[in-house]
Short mmCIF file of C-alpha atoms in Angstrom, two decimals:
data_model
loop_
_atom_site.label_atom_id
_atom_site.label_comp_id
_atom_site.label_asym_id
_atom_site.label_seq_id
_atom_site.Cartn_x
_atom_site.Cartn_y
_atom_site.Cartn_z
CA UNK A 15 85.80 121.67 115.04
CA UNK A 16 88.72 121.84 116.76
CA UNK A 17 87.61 121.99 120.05
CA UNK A 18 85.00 119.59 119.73
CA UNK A 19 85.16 115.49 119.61
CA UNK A 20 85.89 114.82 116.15
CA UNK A 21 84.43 111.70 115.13
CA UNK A 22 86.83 109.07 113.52
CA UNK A 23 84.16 109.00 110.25
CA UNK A 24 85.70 112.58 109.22
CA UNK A 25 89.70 110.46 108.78
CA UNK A 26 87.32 108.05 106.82
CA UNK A 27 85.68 110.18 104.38
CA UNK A 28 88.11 112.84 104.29
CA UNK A 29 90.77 110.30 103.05
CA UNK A 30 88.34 108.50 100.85
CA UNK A 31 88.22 112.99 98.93
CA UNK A 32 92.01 112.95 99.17
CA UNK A 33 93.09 109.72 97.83
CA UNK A 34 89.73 109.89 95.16
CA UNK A 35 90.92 113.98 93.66
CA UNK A 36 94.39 113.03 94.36
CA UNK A 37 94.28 109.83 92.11
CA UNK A 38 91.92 111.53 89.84
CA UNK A 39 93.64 114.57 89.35
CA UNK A 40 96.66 113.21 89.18
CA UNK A 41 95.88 111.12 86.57
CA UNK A 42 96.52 113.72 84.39
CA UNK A 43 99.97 113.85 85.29
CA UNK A 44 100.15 109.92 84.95
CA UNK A 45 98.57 110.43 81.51
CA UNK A 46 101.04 112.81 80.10
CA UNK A 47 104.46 110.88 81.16
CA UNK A 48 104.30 108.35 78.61
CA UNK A 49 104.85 111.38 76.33
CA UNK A 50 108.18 113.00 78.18
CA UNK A 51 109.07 109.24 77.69
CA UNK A 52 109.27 108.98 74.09
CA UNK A 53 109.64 112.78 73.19
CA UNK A 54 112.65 112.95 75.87
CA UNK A 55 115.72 111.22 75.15
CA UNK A 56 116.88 108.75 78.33
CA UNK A 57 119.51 111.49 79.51
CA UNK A 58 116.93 114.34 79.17
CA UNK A 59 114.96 112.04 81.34
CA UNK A 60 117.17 111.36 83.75
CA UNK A 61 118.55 114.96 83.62
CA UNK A 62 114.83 116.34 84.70
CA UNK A 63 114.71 113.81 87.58
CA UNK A 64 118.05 114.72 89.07
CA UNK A 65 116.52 118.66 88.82
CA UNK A 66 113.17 117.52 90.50
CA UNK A 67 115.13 115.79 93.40
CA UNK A 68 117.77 118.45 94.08
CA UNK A 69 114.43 120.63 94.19
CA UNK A 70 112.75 118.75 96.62
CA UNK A 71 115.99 118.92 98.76
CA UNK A 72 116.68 122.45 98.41
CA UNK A 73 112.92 122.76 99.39
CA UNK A 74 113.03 121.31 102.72
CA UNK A 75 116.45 123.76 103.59
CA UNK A 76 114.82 126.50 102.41
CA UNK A 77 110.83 126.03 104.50
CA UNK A 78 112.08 124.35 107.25
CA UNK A 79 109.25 122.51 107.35
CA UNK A 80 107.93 125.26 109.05
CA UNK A 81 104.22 125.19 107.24
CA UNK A 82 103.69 121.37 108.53
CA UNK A 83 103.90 122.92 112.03
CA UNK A 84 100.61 124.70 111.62
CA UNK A 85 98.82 121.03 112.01
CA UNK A 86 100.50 120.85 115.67
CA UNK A 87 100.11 124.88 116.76
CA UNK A 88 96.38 124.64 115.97
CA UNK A 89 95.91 122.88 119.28
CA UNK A 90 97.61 125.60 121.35
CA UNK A 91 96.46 129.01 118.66
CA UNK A 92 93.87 127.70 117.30
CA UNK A 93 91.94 131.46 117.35
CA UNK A 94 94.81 132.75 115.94
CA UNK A 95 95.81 129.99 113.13
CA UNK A 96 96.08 132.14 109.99
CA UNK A 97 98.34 135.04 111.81
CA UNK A 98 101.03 131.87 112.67
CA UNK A 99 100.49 130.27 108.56
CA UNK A 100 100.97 133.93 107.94
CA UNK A 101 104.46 134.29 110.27
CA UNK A 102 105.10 130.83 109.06
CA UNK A 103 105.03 132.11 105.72
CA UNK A 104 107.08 135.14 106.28
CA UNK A 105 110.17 133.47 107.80
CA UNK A 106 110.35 130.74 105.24
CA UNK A 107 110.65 133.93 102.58
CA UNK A 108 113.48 135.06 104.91
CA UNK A 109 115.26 132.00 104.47
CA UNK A 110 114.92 131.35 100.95
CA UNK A 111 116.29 134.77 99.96
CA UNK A 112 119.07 133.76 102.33
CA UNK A 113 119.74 130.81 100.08
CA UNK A 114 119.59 132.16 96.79
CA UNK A 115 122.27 134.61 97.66
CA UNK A 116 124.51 131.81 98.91
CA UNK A 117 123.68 130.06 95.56
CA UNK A 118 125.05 132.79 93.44
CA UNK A 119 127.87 133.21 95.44
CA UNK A 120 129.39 130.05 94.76
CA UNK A 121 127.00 128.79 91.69
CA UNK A 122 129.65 127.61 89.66
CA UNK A 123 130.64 125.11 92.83
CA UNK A 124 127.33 124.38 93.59
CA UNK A 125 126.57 123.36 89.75
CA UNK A 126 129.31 121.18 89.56
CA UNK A 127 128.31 119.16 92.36
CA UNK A 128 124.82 118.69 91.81
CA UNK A 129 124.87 118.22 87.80
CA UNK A 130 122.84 121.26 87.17
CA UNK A 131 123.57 124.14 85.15
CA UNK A 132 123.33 127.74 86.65
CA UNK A 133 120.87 128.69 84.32
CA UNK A 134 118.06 127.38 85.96
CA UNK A 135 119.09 128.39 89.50
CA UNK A 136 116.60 131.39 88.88
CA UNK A 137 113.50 129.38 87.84
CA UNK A 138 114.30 126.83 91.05
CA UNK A 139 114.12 129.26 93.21
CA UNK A 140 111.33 131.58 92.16
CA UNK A 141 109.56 128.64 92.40
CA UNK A 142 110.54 127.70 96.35
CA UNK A 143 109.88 131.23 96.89
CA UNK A 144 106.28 131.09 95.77
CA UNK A 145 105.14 127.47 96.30
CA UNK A 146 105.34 128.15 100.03
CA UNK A 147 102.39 130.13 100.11
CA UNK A 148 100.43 127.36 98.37
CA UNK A 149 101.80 124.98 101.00
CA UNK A 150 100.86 127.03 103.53
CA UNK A 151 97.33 127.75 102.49
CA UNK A 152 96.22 123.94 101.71
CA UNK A 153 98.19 123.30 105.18
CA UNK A 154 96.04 125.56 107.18
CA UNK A 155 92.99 124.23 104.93
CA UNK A 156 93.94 120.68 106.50
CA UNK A 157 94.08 121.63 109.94
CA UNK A 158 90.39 122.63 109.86
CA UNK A 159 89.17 119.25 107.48
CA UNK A 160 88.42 121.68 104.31
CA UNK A 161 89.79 119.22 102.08
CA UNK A 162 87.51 119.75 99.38
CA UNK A 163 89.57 123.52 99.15
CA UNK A 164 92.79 121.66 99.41
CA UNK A 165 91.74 119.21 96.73
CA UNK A 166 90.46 122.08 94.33
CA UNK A 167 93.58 124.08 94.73
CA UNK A 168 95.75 120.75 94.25
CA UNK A 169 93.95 119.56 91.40
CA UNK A 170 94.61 123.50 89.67
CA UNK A 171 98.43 122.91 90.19
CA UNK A 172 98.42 119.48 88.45
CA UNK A 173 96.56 119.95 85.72
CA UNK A 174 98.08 123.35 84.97
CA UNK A 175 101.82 122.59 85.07
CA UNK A 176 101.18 119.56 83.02
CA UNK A 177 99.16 121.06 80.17
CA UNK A 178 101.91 123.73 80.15
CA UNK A 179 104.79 121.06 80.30
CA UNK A 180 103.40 119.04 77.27
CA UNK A 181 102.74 122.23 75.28
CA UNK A 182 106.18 123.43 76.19
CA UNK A 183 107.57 120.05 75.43
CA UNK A 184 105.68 119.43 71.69
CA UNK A 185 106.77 123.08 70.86
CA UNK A 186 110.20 124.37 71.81
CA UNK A 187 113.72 122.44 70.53
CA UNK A 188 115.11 122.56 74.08
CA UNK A 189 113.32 119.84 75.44
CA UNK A 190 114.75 119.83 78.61
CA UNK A 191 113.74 123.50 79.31
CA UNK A 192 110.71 123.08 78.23
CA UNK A 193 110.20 120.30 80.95
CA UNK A 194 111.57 122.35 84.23
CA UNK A 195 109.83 125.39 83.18
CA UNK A 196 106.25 123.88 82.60
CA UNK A 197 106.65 121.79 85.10
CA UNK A 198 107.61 124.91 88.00
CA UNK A 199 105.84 128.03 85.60
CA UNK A 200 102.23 127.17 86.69
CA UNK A 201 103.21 126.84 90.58
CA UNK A 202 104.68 130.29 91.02
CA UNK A 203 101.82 131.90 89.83
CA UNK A 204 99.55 129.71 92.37
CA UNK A 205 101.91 130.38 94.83
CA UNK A 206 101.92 134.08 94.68
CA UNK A 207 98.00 134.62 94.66
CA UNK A 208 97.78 132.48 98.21
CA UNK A 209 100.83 134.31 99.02
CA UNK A 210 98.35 137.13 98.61
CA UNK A 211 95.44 135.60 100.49
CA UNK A 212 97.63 134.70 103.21
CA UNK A 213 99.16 138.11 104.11
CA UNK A 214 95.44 139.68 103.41
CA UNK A 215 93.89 136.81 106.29
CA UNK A 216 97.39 137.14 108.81
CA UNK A 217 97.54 140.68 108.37
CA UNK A 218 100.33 141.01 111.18
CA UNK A 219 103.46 139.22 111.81
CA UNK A 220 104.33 137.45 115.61
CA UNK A 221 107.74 136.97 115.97
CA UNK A 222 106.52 134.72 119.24
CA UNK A 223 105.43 132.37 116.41
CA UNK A 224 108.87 132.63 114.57
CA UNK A 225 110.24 130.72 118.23
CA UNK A 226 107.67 128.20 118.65
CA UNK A 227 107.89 127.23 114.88
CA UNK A 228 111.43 126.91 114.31
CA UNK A 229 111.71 124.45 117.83
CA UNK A 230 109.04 122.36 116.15
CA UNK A 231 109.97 122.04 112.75
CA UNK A 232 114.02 122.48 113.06
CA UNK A 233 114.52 119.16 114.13
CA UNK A 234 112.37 117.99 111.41
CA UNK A 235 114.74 119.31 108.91
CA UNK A 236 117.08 116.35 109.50
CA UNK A 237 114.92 113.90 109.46
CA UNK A 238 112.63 115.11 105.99
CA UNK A 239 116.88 115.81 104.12
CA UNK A 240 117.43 112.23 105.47
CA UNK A 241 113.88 110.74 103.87
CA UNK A 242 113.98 112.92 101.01
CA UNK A 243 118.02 110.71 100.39
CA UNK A 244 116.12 108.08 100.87
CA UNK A 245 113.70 109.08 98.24
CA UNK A 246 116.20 110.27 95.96
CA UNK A 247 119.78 109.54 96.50
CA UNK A 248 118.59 106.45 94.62
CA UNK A 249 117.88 108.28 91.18
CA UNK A 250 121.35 111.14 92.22
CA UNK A 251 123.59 108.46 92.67
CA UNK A 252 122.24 106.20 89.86
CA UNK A 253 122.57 108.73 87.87
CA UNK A 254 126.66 109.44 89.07
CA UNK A 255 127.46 105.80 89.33
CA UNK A 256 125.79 104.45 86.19
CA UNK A 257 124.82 107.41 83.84
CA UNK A 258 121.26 108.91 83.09
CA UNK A 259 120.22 106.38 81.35
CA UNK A 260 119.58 103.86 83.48
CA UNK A 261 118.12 106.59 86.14
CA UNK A 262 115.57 106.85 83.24
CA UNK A 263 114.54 103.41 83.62
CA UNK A 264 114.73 103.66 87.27
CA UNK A 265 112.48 106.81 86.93
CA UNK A 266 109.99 104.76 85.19
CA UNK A 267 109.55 102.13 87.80
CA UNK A 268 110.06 105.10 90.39
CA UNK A 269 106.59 106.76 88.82
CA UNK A 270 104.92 103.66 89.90
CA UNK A 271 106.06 103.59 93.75
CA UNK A 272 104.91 107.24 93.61
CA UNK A 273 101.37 106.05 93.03
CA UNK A 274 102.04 104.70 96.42
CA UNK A 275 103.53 107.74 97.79
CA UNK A 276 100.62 109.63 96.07
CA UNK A 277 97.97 106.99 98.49
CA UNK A 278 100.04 107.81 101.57
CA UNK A 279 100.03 111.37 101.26
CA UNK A 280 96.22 111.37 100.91
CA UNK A 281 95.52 108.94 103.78
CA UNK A 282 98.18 110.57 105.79
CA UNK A 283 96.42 114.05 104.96
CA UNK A 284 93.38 113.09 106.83
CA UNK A 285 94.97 110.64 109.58
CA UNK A 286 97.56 113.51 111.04
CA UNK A 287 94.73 116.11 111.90
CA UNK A 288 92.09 113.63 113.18
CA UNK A 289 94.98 111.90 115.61
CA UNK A 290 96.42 114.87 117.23
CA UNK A 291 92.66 115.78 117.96
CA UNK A 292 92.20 112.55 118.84
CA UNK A 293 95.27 112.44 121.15
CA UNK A 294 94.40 115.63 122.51
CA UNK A 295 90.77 114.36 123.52
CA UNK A 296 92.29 110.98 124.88
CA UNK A 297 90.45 108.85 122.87
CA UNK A 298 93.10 106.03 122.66
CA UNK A 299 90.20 103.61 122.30
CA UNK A 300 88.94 104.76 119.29
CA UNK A 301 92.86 105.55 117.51
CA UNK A 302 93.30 101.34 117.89
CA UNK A 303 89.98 100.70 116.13
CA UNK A 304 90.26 103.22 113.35
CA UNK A 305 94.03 102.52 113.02
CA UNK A 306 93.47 99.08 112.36
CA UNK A 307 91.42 99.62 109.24
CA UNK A 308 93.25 102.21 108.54
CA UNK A 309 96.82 100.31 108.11
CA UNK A 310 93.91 97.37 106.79
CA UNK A 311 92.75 99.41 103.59
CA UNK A 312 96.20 100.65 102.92
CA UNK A 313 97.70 96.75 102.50
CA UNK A 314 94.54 96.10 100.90
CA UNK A 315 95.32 98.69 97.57
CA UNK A 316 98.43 97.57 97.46
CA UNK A 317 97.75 94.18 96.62
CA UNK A 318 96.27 95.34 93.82
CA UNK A 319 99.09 98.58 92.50
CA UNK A 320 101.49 95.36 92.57
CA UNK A 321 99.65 92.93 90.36
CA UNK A 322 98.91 95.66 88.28
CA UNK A 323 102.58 97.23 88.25
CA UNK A 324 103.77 95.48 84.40
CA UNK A 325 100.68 97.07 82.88
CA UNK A 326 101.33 101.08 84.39
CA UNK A 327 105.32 100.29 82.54
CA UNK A 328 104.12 99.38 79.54
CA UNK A 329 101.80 102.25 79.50
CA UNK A 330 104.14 104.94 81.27
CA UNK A 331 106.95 104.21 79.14
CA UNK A 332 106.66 101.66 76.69
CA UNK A 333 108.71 98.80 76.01
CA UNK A 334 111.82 100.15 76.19
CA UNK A 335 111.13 101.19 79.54
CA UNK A 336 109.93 97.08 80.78
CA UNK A 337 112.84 95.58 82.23
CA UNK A 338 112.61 98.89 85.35
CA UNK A 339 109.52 96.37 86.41
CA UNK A 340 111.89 94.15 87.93
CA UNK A 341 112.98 96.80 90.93
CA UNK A 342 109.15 97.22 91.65
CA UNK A 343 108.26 95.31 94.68
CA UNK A 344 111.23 95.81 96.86
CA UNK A 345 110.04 99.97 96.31
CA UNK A 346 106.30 99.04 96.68
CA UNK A 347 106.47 97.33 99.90
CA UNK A 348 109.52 99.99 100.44
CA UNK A 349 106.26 102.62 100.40
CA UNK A 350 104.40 99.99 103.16
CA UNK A 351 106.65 100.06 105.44
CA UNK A 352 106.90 103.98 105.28
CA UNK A 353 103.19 104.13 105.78
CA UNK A 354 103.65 102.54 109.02
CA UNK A 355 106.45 104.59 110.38
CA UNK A 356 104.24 107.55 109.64
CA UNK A 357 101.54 106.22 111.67
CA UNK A 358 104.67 106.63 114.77
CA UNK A 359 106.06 109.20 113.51
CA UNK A 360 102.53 111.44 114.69
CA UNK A 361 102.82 110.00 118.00
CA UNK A 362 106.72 111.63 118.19
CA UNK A 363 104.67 114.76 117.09
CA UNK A 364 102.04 114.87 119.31
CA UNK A 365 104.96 114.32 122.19
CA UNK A 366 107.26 116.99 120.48
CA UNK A 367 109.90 114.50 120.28
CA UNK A 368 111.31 115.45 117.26
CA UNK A 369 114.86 115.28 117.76
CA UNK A 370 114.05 111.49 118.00
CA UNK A 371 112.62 111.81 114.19
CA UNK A 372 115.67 113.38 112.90
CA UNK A 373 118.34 111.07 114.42
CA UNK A 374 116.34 107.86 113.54
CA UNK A 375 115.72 108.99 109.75
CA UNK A 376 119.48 110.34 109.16
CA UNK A 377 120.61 106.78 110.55
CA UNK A 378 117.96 105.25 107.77
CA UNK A 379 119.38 107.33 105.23
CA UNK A 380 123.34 107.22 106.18
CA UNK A 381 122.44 103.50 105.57
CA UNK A 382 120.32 103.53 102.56
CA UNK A 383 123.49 105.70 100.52
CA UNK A 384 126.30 103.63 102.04
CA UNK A 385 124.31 100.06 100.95
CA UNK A 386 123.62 102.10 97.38
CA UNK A 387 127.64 102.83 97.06
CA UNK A 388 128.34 98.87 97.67
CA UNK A 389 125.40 97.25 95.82
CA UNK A 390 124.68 99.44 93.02
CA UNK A 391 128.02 98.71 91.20
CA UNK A 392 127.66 95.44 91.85
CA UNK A 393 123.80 94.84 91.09
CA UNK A 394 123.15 97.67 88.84
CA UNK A 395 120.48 100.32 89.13
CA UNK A 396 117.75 97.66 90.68
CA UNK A 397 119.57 97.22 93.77
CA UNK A 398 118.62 100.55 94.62
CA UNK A 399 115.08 99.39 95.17
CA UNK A 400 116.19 96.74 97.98
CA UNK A 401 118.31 99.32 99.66
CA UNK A 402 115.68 101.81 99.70
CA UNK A 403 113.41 99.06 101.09
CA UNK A 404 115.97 98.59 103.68
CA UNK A 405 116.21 102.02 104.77
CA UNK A 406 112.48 101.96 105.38
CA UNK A 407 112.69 98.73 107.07
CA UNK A 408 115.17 100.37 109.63
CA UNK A 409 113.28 103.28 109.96
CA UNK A 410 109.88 101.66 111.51
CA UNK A 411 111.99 99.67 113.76
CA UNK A 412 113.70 102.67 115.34
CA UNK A 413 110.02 104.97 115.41
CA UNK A 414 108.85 101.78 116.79
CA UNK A 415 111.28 101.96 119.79
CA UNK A 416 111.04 105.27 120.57
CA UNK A 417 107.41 105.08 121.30
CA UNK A 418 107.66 102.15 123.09
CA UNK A 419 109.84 103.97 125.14
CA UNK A 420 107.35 107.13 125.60
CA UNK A 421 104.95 104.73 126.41
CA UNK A 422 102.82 104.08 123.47
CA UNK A 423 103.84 100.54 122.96
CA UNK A 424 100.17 99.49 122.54
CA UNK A 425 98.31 102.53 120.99
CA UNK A 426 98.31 100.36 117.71
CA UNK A 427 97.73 97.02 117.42
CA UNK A 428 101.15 95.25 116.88
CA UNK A 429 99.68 92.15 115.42
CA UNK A 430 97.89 93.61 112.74
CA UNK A 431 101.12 96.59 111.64
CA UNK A 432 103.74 93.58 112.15
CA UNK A 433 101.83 90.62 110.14
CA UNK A 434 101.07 92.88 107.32
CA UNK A 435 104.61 94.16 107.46
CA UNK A 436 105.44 90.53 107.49
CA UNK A 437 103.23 89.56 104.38
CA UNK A 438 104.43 92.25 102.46
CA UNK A 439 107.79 91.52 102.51
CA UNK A 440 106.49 87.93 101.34
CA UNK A 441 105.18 89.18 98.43
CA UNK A 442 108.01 90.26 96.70
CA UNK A 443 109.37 87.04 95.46
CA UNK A 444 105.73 86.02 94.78
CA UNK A 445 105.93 89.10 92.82
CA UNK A 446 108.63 88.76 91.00
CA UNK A 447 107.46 85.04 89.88
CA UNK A 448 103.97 86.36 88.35
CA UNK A 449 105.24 88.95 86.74
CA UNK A 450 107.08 86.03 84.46
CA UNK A 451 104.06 84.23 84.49
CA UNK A 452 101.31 86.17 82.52
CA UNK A 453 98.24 83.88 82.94
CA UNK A 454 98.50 83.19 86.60
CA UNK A 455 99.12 86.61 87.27
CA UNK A 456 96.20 87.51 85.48
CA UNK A 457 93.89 85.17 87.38
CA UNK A 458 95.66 86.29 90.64
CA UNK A 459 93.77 89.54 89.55
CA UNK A 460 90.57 88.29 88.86
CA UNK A 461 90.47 86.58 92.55
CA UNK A 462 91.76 89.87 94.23
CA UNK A 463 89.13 91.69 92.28
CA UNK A 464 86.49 89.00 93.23
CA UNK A 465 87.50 89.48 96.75
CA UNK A 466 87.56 92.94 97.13
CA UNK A 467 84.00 92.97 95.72
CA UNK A 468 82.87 90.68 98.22
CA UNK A 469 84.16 92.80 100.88
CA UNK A 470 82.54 96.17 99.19
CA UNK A 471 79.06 93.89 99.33
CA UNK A 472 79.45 92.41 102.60
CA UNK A 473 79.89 95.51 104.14
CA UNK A 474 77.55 97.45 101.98
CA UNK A 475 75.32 99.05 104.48
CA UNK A 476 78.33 100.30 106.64
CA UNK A 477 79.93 101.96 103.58
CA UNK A 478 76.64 103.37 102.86
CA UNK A 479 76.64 104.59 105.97
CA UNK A 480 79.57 106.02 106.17
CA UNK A 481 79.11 107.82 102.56
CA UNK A 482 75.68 109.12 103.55
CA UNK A 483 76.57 110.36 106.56
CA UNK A 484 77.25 114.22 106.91
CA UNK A 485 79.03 114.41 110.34
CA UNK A 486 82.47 115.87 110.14
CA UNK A 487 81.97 117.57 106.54
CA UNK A 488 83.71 120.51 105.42
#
């Protein structure tokens, strides 16, 4: 497909499978935190969150990044895509091991300053070890549009590691083992069977590929730390400034901006391949008028994840978990503007201008932890919401410049990404207001609902369409 057109229906409908298994499978995992919630204590809670983010630092240091790079070499290797996952693959091993030998060198250190014991050092890395073959595998199932494999595979992950994790949890005394290890367990046997099916389809190693990956994906390293502090120097620092308590009830709220996160991924998923191809074809035409629905949609749903945000608390958490709703909006709309510095951030990709990407995001995030060591003191643990908001807010401003300045000024349409940008940051006070106010709030959903129907049925035989239509399948 790769060297053919690829019609902009195949971002459409493979989107429409990500977000649908992604929501749906995930719902399992959605389903299962309002018992860590009241079977955890606060501090166990906030203990397994500071684990999760350190992990999904440590992650980034030890791949590199080096399996998103497969997306961009399949334009230039395309014949010979599964030997580079496989080199990909090999080299992120390489570095791992590296790590984990560092680790126990100086674990005691390292322990100290990150607030986790030693103990689970060994499951944290097992687990990086392994889950880069499954990141590799659904990668390279991306870059050719077979996202009903990637959704399978994805949808085995989450439902395994949270059936194991509530088994765990309901069984053993240590509660907070019983969270990391169901939570990782499942992945590193995942892990190691692609790891398998990898090495079987790449057979041989190219250290030509080792080169060409690393000066993609090295400058990305920067700029995914820096996102990933803006992600989660929120909860770290909550949790060192105020306790892990109140990271807990951050957490909560947290769960609900990841439903976001969750929709961006998926959209994102099916938008990255079909835009390089896109790119590649010169079809600049076509990227304004699918972009614009594209950015059109995304606003759309989250309209409605904000009017509904009270009612996922209540059932996430509980009660006791209610007054995290507060720090909602500023990390909802947080997640819009994020979704539009992606939509950049492919152009920068496509260009190879990723030394751009790094220095803008480490800017965002210097920011973002220097505005969280002022205000949280001050404002408590919802202030990190409006300085995560504000890292975001300075990071599509500077992706915006830079490809103004490659010359992509117009490639979107700027009134459409900077009035929705515009009326989401409008809706947080508006927010904030219904969310005191039950009734209006409630009607406010019935009209959003009424109007979203009204949309489905205008457009009915276009969505039917597009739904019936076969082209660009997988």
């Amino acid at each position: 497909m790769g060297k053919d057109k690829v019609s902009p229906k195949i971002v459409l409908k493979s989107g429409l499978w990500y977000t649908i298994s992604n929501f749906a499978f995930r719902a399992v995992a959605f389903i299962t935190t309002p018992i860590f919630a009241r079977i955890l204590t606060k501090a166990e809670y906030g203990e397994f969150n500071n684990i999760s983010s350190w992990i999904t630092i440590l992650l980034i240091l030890a791949s590199c990044d080096l399996y998103t790079s497969i997306i961009r070499a399949k334009l230039d290797y395309e014949d010979d895509l599964n030997r580079y996952a496989f080199s990909m693959l090999t080299l992120e091993s390489i570095i791992t091991v590296g790590m984990f030998i560092v680790f126990m060198i100086f674990r005691t250190s390292i322990s100290n300053l990150m607030g986790i014991e030693e103990k689970y050092f060994y499951i944290i890395f097992i687990y990086i070890l392994f889950v880069q073959g499954y990141y590799v595998f659904i990668t390279n199932e991306r870059a050719h549009y077979k996202y009903k494999a990637f959704s399978i595979i994805t949808g085995i992950g989450i439902i395994a590691s949270s059936a194991l994790s509530v088994i765990l949890v309901l069984t053993l005394n240590n509660k907070l083992d019983a969270r990391v290890y169901g939570q990782y367990i499942p992945y590193v046997f995942i892990g190691a069977v692609l790891y398998g099916l990898i090495a079987r389809k790449g057979k041989k190693i190219c250290f030509e590929y080792y080169k060409y990956g690393l000066l993609l994906s090295l400058p990305l390293v920067p700029h995914l730390l820096s996102m990933t502090l803006l992600g989660s120097s929120d909860r770290i620092m909550i949790t060192k400034l105020l306790g892990a308590e109140y990271t807990a009830l951050y957490s909560i709220a947290h769960i609900v901006a990841s439903i976001v996160a969750i929709l961006i991924d998926s959209m994102n998923k099916a938008w990255a391949p079909w835009f390089l191809d896109s790119m590649k074809g010169n079809e600049q035409k076509s990227i304004a008028k699918v972009s614009t629905i594209y950015f059109g949609v995304f606003l759309a749903l989250i309209l409605g994840i904000i009017l509904l945000a009270p009612e996922v608390v209540l059932t996430l958490g509980g009660k006791r978990y209610i007054e995290g709703v507060s720090v909602l909006p500023p990390l909802i709309i947080g997640c819009v503007f994020q979704f539009a510095y992606t939509m950049y951030v492919q152009v920068e990709f496509y260009e190879k201008k990723m030394r751009m990407v790094a220095i803008g995001t480490t800017i965002a995030a210097v920011l973002n932890i220097i505005l969280n060591f002022i205000f949280i003191p001050i404002w408590g643990y919802c202030a990190a919401g409006y300085t995560t908001l504000a890292g975001y807010a300075v990071l599509f401003l500077l992706h915006y410049i830079v490809i103004s300045r490659l010359g992509y000024r117009h490639i979107f349409n700027r009134k459409v990404i900077f009035g929705g940008l515009g009326l989401s940051l409008a809706s947080i006070p508006l927010a904030l207001l219904l969310y005191q106010a039950s009734i209006v709030r409630y009607s406010v959903i019935v009209l959003y609902i009424a109007i979203m129907l009204f949309v489905i049925f205008r457009y009915r035989k276009l969505i039917h369409n597009f739904i019936s239509s076969k082209k660009g399948d997988s």
